[in-house]
Short mmCIF file of C-alpha atoms in Angstrom, two decimals:
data_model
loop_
_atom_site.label_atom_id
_atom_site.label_comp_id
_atom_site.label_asym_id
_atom_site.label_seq_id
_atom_site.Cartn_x
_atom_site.Cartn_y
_atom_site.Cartn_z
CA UNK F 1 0.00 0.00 0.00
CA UNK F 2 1.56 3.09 -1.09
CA UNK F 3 0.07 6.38 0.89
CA UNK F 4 0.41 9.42 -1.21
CA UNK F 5 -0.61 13.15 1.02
CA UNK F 6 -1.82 16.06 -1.54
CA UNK F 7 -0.40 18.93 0.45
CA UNK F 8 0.51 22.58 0.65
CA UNK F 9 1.29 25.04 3.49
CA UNK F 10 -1.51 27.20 1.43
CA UNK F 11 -4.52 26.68 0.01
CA UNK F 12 -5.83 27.73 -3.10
CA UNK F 13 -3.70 26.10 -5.42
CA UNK F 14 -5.84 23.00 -7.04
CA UNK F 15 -4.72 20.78 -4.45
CA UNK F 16 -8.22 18.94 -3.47
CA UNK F 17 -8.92 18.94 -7.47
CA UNK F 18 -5.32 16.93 -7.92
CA UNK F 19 -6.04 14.33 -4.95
CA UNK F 20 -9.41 13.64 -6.71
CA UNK F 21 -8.31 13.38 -10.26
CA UNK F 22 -5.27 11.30 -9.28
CA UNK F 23 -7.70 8.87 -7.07
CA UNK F 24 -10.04 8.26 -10.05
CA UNK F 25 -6.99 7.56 -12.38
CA UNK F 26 -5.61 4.94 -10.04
CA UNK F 27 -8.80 3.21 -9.52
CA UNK F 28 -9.27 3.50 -13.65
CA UNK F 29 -5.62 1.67 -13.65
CA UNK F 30 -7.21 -1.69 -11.60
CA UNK F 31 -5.41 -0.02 -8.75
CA UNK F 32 -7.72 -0.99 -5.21
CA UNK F 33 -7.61 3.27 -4.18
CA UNK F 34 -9.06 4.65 -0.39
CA UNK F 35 -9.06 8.55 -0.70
CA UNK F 36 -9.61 9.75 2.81
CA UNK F 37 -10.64 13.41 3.34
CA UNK F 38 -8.97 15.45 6.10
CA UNK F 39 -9.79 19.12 5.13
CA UNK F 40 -12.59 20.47 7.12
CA UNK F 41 -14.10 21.89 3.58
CA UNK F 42 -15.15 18.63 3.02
CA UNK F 43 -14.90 18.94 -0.52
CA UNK F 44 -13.32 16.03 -1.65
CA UNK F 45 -15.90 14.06 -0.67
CA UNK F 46 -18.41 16.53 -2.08
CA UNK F 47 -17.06 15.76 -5.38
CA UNK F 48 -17.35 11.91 -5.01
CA UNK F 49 -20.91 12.71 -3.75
CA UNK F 50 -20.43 11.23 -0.02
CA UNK F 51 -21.37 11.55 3.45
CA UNK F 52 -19.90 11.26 6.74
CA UNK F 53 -21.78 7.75 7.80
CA UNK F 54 -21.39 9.02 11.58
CA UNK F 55 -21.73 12.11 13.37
CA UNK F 56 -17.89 12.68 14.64
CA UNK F 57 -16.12 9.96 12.87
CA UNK F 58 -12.64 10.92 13.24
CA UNK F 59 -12.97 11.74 16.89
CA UNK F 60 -14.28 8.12 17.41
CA UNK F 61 -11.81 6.75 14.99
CA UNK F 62 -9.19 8.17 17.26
CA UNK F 63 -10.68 7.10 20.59
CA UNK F 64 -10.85 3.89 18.82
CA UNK F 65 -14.67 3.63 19.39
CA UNK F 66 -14.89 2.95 15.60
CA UNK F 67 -12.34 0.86 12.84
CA UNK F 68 -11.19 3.17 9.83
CA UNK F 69 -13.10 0.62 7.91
CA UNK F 70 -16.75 2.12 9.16
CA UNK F 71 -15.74 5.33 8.16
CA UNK F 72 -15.42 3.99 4.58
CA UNK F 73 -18.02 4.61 1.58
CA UNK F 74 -18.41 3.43 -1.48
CA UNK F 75 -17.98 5.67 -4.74
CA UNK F 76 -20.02 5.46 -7.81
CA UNK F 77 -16.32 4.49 -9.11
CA UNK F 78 -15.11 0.58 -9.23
CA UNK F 79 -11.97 -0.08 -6.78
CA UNK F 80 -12.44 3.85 -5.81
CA UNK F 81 -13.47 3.84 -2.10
CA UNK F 82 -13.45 7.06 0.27
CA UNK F 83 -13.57 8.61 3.82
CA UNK F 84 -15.33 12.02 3.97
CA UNK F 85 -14.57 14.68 6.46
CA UNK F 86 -17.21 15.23 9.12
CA UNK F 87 -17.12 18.27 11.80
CA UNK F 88 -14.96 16.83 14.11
CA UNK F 89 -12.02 17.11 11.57
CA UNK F 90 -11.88 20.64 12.82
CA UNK F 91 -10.64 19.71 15.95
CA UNK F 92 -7.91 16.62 14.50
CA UNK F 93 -5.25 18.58 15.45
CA UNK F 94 -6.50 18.97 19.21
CA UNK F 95 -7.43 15.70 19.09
CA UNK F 96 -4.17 14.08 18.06
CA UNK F 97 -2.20 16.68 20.30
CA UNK F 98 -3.88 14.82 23.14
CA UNK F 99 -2.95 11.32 22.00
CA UNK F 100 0.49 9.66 23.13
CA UNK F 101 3.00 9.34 20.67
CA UNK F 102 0.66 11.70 18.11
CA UNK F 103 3.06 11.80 15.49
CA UNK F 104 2.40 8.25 14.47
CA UNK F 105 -0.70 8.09 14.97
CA UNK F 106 -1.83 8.82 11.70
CA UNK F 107 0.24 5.98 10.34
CA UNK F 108 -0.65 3.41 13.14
CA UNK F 109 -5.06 4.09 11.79
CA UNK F 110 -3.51 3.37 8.01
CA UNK F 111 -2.24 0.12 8.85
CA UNK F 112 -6.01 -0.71 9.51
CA UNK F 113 -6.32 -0.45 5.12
CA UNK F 114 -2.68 -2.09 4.05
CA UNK F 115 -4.08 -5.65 3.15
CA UNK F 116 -7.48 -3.48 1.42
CA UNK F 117 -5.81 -1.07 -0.96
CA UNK F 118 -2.69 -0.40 -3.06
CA UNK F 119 -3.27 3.33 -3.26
CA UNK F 120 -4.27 5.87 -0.92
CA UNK F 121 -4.63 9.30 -1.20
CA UNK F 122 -4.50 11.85 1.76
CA UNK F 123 -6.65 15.26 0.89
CA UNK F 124 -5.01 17.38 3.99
CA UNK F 125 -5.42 20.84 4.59
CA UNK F 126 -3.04 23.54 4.52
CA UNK F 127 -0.85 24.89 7.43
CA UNK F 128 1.99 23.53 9.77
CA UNK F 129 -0.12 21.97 12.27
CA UNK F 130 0.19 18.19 14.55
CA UNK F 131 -2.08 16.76 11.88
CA UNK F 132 0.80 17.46 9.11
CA UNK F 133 3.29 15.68 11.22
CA UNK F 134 1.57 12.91 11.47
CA UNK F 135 0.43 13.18 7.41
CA UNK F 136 4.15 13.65 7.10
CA UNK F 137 5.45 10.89 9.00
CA UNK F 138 1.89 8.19 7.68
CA UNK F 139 2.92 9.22 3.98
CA UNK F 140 5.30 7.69 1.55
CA UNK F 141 4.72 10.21 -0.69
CA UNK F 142 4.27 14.16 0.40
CA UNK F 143 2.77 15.69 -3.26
CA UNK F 144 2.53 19.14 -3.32
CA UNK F 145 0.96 20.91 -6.19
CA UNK F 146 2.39 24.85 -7.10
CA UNK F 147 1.25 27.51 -8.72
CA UNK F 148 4.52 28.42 -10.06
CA UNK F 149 4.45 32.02 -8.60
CA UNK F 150 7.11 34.15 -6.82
CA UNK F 151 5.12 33.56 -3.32
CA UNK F 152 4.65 29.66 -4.55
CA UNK F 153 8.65 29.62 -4.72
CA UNK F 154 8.81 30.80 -1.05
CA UNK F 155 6.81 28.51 0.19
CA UNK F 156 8.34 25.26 -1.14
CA UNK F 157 11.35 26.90 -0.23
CA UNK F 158 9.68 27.35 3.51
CA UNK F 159 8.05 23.68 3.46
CA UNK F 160 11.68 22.37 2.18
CA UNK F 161 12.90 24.05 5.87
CA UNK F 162 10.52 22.44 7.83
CA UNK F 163 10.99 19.26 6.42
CA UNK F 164 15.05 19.38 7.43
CA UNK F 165 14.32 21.31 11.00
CA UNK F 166 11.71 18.18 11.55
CA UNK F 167 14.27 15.44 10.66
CA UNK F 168 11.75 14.22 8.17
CA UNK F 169 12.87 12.48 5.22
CA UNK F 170 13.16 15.05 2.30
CA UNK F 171 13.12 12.38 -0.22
CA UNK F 172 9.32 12.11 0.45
CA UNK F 173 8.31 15.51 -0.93
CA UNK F 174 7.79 15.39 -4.94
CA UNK F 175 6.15 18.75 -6.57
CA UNK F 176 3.75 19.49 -9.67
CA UNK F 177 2.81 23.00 -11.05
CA UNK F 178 -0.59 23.50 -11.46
CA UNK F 179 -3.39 26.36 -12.47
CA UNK F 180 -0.23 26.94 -14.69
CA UNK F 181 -0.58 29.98 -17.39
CA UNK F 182 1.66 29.39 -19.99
CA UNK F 183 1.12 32.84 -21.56
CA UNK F 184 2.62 34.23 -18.36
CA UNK F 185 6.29 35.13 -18.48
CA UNK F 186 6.31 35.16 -14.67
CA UNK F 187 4.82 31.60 -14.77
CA UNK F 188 7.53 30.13 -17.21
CA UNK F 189 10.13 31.59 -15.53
CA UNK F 190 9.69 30.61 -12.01
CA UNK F 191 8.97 26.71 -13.73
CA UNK F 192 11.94 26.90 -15.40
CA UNK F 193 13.69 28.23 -12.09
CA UNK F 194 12.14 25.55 -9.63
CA UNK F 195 12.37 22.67 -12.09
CA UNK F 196 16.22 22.64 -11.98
CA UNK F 197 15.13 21.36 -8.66
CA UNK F 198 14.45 17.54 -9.26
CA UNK F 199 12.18 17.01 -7.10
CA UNK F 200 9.34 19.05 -9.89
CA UNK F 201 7.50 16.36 -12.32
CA UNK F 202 7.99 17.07 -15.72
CA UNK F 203 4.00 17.14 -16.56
CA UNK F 204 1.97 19.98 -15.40
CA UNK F 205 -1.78 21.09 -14.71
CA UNK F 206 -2.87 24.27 -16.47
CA UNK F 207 -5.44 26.70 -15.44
CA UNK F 208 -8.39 25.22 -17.13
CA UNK F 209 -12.30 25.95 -17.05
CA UNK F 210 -12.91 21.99 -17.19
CA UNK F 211 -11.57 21.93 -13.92
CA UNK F 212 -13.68 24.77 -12.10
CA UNK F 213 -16.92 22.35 -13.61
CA UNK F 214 -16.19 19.43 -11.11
CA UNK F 215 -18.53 21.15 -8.78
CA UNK F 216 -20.97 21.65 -11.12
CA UNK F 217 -20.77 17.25 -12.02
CA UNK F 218 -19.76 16.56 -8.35
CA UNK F 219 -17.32 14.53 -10.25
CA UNK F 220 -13.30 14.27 -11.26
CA UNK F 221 -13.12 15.72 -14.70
CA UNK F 222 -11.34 12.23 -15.86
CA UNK F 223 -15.03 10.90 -15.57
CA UNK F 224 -17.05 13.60 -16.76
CA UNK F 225 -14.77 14.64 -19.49
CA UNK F 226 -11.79 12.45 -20.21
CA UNK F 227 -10.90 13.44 -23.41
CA UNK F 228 -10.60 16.70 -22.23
CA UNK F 229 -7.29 18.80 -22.09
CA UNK F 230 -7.62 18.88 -18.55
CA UNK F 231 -7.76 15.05 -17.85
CA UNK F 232 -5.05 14.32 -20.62
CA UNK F 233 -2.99 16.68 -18.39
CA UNK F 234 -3.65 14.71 -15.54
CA UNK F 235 -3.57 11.38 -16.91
CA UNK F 236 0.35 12.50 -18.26
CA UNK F 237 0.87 13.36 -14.53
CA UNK F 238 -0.25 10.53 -13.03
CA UNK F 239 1.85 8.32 -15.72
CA UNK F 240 4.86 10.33 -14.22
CA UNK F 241 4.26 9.27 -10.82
CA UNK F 242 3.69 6.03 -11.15
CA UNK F 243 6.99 5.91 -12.81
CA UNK F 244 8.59 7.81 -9.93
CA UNK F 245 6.94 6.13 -7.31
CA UNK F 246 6.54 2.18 -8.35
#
């Protein structure tokens, strides 16, 4: 099982809209893929068209009054299962701030799905926080989308930092660009800056209006329109990191 965290230290920048797409393409590839929701906004979930099957699910997952299992729900997607966020993922950082040994705590509830999926995919939301420690230390993959803009090269630059003052292993952090203008100077340049660091896949998201619709089909645009620009874009990306990654 391969845990893969869609994350940024802002929001804003397509990261719930990757995490989705990329779920949808691994389950399309045979692969058995758990996306679990851990932004408050809830809106990964939204776009799968899922609910919370219990009032404060994470809070009982974490008092162990419930298996991850119960929290799961089926999508209208074969091999594509997925844990929405409820209310009480407001409070997951109090929560696991009060649990012994909280940095692992996030990988000790994943061990629950290792013999049930190949792929899962961590929607987390942005900010240094006790929940990103624990994303950090649960994931073998941290996958942080950019907008490749001057501020977007100070914060990977910032993230980077907190990786090494953390001790976490740096190797787990891989970058994409995405809502990427290519008729923007300032948006080629700062690509062309940050991909001389290797940790930037090749493939890129643009800023598309096919995107900005999955609210309107509560759905990833690979299902609603995959032979769209947008979902060959994301299709090339997800190719990538499969390479990278298996």
């Amino acid at each position: 099982m391969i845990v893969i965290a869609l994350y940024n230290l802002k929001g804003g920048v397509g990261k719930t809209a990757s995490c989705v797409n990329l779920a949808h393409l691994s389950s399309a590839d045979g692969y058995r893929t758990l996306l679990w929701d851990l932004d408050p906004q809830g809106a990964a979930g939204y776009y799968y068209q899922t609910q919370p099957p219990t009032k404060g699910g994470v809070r009982k997952l974490l008092e162990k009054e419930l298996s991850l299992d119960e929290l799961v729900q089926y999508s209208r997607y074969d091999g594509l299962d997925v844990i929405p966020a409820d209310k009480s993922a407001r409070k997951l950082d109090i929560l696991l701030d009060e649990q012994k040994g909280s940095k692992k705590q996030m990988r000790q509830l994943l061990k629950q799905a290792e013999h049930s999926y190949d792929f899962v995919f961590i929607d987390c939301p942005p900010g240094f926080s006790v929940l990103a420690d624990n994303v950090f230390e649960a994931a073998d993959i941290v996958l942080m989308p950019a907008i490749p803009t001057t501020l977007s090269v100070r914060t990977y630059d910032i993230v980077k930092e907190y990786f090494e003052d953390k001790h976490l292993d740096l190797g787990k952090l891989m970058c994409f660009f995405t809502m990427v203008d290519a008729r923007k100077s300032l948006h080629t340049e700062v690509m062309h800056t940050l991909s001389a660091d290797r940790r930037f896949f090749e493939h890129y998201i643009p800023y598309l209006s096919e995107v900005e619709k999955m609210g309107l089909h509560q759905a990833p645009v690979t299902a609603f329109a995959p032979s769209g620009r947008a979902a060959t874009c994301y299709r090339d990306l997800w190719t990538e990191i499969k390479e990278g990654i298996l």
